[in-house]
Short mmCIF file of C-alpha atoms in Angstrom, two decimals:
data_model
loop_
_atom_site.label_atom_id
_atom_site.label_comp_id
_atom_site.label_asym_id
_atom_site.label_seq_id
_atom_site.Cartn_x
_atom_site.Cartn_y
_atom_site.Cartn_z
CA UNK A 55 -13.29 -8.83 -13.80
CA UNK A 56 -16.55 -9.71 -11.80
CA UNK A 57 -20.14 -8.06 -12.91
CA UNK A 58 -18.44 -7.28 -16.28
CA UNK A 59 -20.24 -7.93 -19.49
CA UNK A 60 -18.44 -10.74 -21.49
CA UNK A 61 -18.18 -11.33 -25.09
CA UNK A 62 -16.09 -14.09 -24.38
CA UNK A 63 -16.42 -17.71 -22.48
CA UNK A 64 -14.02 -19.67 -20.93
CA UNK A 65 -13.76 -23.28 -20.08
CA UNK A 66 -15.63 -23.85 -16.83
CA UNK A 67 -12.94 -23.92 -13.72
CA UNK A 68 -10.25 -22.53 -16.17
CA UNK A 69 -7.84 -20.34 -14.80
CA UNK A 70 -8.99 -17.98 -17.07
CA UNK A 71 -12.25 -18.15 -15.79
CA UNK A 72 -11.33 -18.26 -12.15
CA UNK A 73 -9.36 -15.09 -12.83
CA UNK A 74 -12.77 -13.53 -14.68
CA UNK A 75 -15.48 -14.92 -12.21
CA UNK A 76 -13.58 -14.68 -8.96
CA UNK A 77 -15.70 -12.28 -7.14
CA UNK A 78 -18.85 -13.69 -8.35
CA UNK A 79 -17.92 -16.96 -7.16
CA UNK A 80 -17.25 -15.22 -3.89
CA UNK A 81 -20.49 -13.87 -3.72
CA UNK A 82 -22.09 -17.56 -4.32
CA UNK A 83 -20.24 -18.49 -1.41
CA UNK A 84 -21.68 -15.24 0.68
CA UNK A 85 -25.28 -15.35 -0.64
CA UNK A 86 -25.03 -19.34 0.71
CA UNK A 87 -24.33 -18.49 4.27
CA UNK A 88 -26.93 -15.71 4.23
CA UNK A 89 -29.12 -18.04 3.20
CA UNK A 90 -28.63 -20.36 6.18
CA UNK A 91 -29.79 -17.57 8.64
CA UNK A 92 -33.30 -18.18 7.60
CA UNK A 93 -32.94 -21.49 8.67
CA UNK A 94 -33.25 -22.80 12.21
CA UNK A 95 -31.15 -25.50 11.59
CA UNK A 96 -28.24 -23.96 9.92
CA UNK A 97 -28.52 -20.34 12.04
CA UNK A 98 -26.21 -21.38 14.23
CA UNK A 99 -23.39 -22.17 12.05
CA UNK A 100 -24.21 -19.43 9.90
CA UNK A 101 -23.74 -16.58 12.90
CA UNK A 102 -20.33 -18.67 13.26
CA UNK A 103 -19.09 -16.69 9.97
CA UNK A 104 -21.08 -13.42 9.97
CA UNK A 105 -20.56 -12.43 14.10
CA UNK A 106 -17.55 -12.00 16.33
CA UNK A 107 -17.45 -15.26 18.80
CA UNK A 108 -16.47 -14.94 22.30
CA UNK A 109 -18.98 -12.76 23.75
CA UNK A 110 -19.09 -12.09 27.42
CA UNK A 111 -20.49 -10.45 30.01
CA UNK A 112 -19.37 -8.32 31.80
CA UNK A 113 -21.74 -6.82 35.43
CA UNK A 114 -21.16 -2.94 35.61
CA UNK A 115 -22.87 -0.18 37.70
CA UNK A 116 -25.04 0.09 35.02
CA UNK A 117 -25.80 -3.20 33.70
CA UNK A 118 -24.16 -5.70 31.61
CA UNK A 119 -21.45 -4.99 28.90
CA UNK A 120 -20.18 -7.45 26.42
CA UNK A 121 -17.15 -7.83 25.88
CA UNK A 122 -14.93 -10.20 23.33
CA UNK A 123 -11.97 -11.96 23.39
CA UNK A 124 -10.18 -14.11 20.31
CA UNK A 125 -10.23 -17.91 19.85
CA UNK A 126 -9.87 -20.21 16.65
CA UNK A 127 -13.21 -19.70 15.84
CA UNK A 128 -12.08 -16.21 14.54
CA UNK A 129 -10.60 -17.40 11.44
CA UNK A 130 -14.03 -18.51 9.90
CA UNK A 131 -15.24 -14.88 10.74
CA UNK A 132 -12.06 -13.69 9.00
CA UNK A 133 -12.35 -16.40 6.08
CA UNK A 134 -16.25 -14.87 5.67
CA UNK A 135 -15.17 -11.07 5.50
CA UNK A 136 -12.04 -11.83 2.80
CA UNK A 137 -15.31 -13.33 0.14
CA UNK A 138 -16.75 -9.58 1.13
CA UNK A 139 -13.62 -7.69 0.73
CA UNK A 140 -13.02 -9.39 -3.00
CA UNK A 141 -16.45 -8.49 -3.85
CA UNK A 142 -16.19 -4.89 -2.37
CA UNK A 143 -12.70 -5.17 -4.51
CA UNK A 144 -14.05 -6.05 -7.93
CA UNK A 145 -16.69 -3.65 -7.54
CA UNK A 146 -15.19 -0.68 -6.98
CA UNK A 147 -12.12 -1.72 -9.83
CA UNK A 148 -15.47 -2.32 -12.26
CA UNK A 149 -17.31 0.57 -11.67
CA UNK A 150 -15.09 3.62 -10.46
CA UNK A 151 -11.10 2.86 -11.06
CA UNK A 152 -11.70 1.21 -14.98
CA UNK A 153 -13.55 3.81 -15.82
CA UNK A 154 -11.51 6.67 -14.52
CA UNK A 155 -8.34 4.73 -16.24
CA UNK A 156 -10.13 4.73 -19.41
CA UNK A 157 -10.09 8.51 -19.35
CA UNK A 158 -7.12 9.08 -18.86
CA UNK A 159 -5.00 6.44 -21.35
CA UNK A 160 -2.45 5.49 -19.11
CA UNK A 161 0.27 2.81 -20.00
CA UNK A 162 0.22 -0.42 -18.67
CA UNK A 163 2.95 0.46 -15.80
CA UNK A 164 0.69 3.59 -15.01
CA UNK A 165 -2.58 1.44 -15.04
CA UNK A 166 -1.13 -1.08 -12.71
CA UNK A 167 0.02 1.68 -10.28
CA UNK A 168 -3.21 3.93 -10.63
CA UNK A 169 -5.06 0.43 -9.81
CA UNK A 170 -3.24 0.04 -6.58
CA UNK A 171 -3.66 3.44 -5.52
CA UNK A 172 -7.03 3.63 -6.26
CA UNK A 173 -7.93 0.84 -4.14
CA UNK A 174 -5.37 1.62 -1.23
CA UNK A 175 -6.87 5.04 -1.58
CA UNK A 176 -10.45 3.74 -0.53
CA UNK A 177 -9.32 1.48 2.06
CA UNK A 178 -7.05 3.68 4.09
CA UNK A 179 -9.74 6.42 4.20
CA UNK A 180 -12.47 3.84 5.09
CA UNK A 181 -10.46 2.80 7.67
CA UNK A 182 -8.67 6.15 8.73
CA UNK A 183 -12.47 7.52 9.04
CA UNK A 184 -13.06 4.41 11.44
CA UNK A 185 -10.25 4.37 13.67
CA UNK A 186 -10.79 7.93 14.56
CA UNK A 187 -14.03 6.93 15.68
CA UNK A 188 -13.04 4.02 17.63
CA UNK A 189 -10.29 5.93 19.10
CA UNK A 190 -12.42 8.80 20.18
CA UNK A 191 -15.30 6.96 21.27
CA UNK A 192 -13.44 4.44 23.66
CA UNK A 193 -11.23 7.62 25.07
CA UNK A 194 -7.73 6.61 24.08
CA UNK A 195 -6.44 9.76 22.84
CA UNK A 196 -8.17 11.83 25.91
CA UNK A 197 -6.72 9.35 28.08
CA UNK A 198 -2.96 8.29 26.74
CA UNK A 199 -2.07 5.90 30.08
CA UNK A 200 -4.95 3.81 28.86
CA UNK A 201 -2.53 2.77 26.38
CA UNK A 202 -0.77 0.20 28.50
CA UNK A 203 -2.77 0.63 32.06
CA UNK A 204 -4.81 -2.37 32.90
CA UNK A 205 -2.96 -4.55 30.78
CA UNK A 206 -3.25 -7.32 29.13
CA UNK A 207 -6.57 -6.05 27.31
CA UNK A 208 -8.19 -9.31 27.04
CA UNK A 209 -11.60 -7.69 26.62
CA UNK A 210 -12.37 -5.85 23.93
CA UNK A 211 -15.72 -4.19 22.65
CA UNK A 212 -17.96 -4.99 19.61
CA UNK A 213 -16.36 -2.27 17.42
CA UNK A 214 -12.89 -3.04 18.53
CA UNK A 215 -12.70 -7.04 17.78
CA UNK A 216 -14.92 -6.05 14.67
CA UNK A 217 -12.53 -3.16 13.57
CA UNK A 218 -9.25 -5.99 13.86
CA UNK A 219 -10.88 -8.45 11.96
CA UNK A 220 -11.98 -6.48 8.87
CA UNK A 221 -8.11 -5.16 8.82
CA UNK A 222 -6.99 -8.93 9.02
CA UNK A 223 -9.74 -9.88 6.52
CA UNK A 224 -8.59 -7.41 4.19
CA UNK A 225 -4.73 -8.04 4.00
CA UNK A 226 -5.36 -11.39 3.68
CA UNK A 227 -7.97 -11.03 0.76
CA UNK A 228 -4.29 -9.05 -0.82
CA UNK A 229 -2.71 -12.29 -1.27
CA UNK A 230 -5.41 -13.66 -3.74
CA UNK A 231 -5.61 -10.55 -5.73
CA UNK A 232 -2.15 -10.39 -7.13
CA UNK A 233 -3.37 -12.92 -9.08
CA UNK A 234 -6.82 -12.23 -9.87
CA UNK A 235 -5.65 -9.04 -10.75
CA UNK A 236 -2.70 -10.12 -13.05
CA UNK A 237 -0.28 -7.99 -11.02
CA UNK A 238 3.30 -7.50 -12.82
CA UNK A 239 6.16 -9.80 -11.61
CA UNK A 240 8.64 -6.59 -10.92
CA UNK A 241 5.66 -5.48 -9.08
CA UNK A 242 4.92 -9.15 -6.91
CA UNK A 243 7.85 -8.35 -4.72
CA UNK A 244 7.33 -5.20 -3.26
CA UNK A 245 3.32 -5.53 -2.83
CA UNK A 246 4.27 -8.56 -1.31
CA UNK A 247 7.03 -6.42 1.44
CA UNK A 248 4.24 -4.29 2.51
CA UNK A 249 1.15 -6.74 2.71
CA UNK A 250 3.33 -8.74 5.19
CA UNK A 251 4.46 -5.47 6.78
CA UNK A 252 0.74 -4.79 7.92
CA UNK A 253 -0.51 -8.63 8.33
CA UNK A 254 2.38 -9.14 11.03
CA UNK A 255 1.27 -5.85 12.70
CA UNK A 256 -1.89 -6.04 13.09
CA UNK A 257 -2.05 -9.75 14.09
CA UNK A 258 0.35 -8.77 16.15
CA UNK A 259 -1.42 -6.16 17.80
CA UNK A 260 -4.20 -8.34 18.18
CA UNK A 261 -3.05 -11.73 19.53
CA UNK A 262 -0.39 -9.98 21.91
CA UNK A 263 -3.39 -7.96 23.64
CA UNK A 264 -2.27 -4.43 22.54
CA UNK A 265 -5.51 -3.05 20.86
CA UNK A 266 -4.86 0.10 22.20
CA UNK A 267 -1.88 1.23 20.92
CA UNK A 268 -2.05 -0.68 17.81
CA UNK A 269 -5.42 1.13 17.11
CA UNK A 270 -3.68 4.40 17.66
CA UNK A 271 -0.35 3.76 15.38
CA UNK A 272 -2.67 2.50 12.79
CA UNK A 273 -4.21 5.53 12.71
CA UNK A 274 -1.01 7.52 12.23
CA UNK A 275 0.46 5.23 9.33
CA UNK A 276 -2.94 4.44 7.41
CA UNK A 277 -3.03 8.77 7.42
CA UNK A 278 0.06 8.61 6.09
CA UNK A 279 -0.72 6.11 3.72
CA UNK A 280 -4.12 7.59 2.31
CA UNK A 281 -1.85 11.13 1.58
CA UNK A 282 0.81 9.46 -0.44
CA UNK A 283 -1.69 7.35 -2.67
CA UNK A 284 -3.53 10.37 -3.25
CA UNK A 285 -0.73 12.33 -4.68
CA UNK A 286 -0.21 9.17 -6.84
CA UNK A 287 -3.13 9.41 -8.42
CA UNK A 288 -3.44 13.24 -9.13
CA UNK A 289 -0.14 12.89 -10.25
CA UNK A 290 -1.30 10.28 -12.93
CA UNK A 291 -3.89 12.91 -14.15
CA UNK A 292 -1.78 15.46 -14.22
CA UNK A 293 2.07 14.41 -13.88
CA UNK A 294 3.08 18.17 -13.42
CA UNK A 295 0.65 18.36 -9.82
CA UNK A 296 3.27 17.10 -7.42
CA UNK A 297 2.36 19.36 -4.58
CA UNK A 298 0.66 16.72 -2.43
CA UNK A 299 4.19 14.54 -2.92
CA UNK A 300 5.90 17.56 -1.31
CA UNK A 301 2.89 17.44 1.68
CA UNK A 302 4.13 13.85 2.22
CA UNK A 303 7.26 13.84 2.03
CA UNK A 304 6.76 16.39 5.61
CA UNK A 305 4.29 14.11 7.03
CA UNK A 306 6.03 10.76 6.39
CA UNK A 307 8.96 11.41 8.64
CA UNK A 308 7.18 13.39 11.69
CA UNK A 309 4.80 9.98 11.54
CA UNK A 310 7.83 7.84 11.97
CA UNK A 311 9.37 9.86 14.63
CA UNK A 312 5.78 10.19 16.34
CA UNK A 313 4.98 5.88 15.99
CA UNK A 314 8.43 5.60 17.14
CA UNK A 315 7.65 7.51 20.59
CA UNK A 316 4.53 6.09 21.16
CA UNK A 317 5.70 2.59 20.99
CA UNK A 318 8.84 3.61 23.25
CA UNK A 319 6.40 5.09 25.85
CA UNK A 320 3.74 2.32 25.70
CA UNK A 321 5.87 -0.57 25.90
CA UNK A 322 9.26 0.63 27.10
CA UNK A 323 8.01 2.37 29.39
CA UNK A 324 4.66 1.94 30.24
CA UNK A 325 4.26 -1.94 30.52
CA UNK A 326 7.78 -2.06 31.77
CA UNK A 327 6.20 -0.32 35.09
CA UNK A 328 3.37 -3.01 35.51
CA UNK A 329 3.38 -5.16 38.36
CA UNK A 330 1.59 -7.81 36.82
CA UNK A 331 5.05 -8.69 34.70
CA UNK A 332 5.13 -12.41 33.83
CA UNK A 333 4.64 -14.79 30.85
CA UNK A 334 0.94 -16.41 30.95
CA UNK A 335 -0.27 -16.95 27.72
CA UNK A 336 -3.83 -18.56 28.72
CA UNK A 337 -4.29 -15.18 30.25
CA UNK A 338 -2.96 -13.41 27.67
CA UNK A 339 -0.53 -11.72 29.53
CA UNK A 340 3.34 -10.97 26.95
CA UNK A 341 4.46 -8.41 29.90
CA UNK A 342 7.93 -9.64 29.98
CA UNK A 343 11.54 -8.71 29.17
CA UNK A 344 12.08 -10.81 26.32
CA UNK A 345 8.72 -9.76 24.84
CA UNK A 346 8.95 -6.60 25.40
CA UNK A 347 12.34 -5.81 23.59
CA UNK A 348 11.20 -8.25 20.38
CA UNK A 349 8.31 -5.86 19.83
CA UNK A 350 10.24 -2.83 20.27
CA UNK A 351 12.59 -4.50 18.03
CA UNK A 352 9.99 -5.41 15.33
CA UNK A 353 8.20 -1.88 15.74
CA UNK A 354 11.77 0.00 15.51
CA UNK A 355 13.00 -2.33 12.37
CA UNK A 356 10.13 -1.58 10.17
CA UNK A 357 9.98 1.79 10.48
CA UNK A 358 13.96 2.34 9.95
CA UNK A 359 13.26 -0.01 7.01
CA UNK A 360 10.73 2.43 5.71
CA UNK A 361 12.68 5.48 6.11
CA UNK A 362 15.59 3.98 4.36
CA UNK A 363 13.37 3.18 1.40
CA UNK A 364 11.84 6.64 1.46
CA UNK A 365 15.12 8.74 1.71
CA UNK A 366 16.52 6.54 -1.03
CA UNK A 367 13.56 6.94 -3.88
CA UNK A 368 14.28 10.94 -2.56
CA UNK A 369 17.94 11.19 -3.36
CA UNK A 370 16.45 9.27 -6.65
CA UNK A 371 13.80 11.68 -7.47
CA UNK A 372 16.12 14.52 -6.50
CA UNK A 373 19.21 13.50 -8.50
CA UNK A 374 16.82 12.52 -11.39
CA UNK A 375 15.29 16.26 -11.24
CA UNK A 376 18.97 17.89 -11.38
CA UNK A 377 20.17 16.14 -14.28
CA UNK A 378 16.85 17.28 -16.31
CA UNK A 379 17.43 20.83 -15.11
CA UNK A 380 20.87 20.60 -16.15
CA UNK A 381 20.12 19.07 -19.22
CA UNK A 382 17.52 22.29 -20.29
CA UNK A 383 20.24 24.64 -18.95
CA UNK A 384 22.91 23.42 -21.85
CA UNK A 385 20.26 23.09 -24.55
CA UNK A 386 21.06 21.24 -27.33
CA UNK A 387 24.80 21.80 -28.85
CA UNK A 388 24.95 22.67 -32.60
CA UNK A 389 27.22 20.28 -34.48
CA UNK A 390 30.29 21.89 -36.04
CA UNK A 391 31.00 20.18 -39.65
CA UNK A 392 34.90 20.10 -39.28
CA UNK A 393 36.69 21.69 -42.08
CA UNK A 394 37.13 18.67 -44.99
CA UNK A 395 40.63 19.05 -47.49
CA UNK A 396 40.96 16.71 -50.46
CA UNK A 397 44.14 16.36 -52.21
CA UNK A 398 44.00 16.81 -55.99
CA UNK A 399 46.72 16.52 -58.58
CA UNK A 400 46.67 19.86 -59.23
CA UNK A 401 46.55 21.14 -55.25
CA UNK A 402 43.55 21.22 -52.01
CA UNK A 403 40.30 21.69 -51.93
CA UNK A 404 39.19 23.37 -49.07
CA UNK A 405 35.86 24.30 -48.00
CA UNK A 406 34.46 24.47 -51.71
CA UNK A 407 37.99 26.75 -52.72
CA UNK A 408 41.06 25.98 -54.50
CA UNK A 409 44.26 26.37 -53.45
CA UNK A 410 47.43 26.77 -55.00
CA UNK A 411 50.27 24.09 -54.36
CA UNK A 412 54.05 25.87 -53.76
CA UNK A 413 52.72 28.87 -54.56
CA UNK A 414 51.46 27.32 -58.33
CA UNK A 415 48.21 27.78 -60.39
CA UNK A 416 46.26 24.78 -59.89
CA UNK A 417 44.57 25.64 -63.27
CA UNK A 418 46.94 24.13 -66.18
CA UNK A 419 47.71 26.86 -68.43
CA UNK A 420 46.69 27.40 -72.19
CA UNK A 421 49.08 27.42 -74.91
CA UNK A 422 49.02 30.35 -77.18
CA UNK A 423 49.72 28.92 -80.98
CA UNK A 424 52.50 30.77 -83.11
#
């Protein structure tokens, strides 16, 4: 792990040592583009990573606004902010997760989980905490038509763009990390379900122009999100606290149902009222039919795929509880020794006694001398 003191080396471009010295090598690559903003000549290129491109502006009554749109040259201002996320990654597994871990002597099944929540923890909060403040400050949740009004939302504002790039960045940087981070193979799969899940819905959001409402059911599910990892990890320091399992398990499907209506209204709905209804992607404009019903059918899919998965791990958890409960009801049967008889010569032997054959002494009798 990066910034960690090593009593070990490893052959220079190793895997080993990639795996070791990722996020410093990451942070060679930042410091070098930093660099180039002190110099005139390489400024320009520089900016190309650290800024959002596509600035414009925009007269209004009280000025100029600028606005952005996306291009290609996005994906080197994505590429810059994955280097930062793996850095921001290794730090906060170095100095707050590791040593919390270390406390607690979990097993390597626990460790791996505790890891993931710790992290997902962090993020979802961060970005919870931030898409409030987007949401509030552009006035989408005082102002629900803005949803789908005025579409397609080519514009958007510094913290918007900003705010969809950093999410892209850091589902992307996810990739890389199962292996820096040595994830388990029975554990590649389904880290792999969900980091898809949100890359395809939040590019998505982005490249089809719906900022708006993908801002707002971000907010619902990262909420979500942040309460279930939460309850994984005080359930990992103390595996009897399971009330904040029982708090999500009521959130989880009033999220659904709520994600499910806004995307109904917004796009069902909503866009299906525009006039402007045709298929021009240099204007960025997806109002059609066929578009329309593929996004409700995305949006609809994953969210009956994740209530399937979340009623099934409860009838798990639930039949897993009743056969433990069932099992301290009973308690613990004491064995009966079942009742042994040996034949002798002379008759049984049962239980430690001796029993007469035909109704005859077993003992052999003495004879008395004349």
């Amino acid at each position: 792990m990066a910034f960690r003191r090593r009593t070990k080396s490893y052959p220079l471009f190793s895997q080993e040592f990639v795996i070791h010295n990722h996020a410093d090598i990451g942070f060679c690559l930042v410091l070098c583009v930093l660099i180039g903003l002190m110099f005139e000549v390489t400024a320009k290129t520089a900016f190309l990573f650290i800024l959002p491109q596509y600035n414009i502006s925009v007269p209004t009554a009280d000025g100029e606004t600028v606005h952005y749109h996306y291009g290609p040259k996005d994906l080197g201002t994505i590429l810059f902010y994955v280097f930062i996320t793996v850095i921001l990654h290794a730090v906060v597994q170095e100095y707050i997760l590791d040593k919390i871990s270390k406390r607690l002597h979990l097993s390597k099944v626990k460790h791996s989980k505790f890891n993931e929540s710790g992290q997902l923890v962090i993020f979802h909060l961060s970005s919870v905490v931030w898409c409030l403040y987007v949401v509030v400050t552009e006035g989408y949740l005082t102002n629900p038509r803005s949803l789908w009004e005025d579409y397609p939302h080519v514009y958007l504002s510094f913290q918007v763009k900003f705010f969809y790039l950093c999410q892209l960045a850091y589902w992307l940087h996810a990739f890389p990390e199962l292996y820096f981070q040595k994830v388990r193979k029975e554990e590649i799969p389904r880290q792999l379900q969900y980091i898809s899940l949100y890359l395809v819905h939040v590019a998505g959001a982005y490249l089809l122009n719906l900022s708006r409402l993908g801002l707002i059911l971000l907010l619902l599910q990262y909420s979500t999100e942040f309460l279930f990892h939460m309850a994984r990890l005080f359930y990992f320091a103390d595996e009897n606290n399971e009330k904040l399992f029982n708090a999500w398990a009521a959130v989880f499907g009033v999220t659904r149902l709520f994600i499910l209506t806004l995307a109904v209204l917004a796009i069902g709905f909503g866009l299906a009222r525009m006039e402007n209804q045709m298929f021009d992607p240099e204007k960025g404009n997806f109002n059609t039919l066929p578009c329309r019903l593929c996004m409700l059918l995305l949006v609809c899919a994953a969210q009956a795929w994740l209530m399937w998965r979340f009623i099934h791990s409860q009838l798990r958890h639930w039949r897993e509880y009743w056969n433990e409960q069932s099992a301290k009801r009973r308690g613990p049967a004491a064995p009966r020794l079942p009742a042994r008889l040996l034949k002798r010569e002379c008759g049984y032997h049962e239980n430690g006694l001796v029993k007469a054959e035909n109704g005859t002494s077993p003992r052999t009798k003495k004879l008395k001398s004349p």
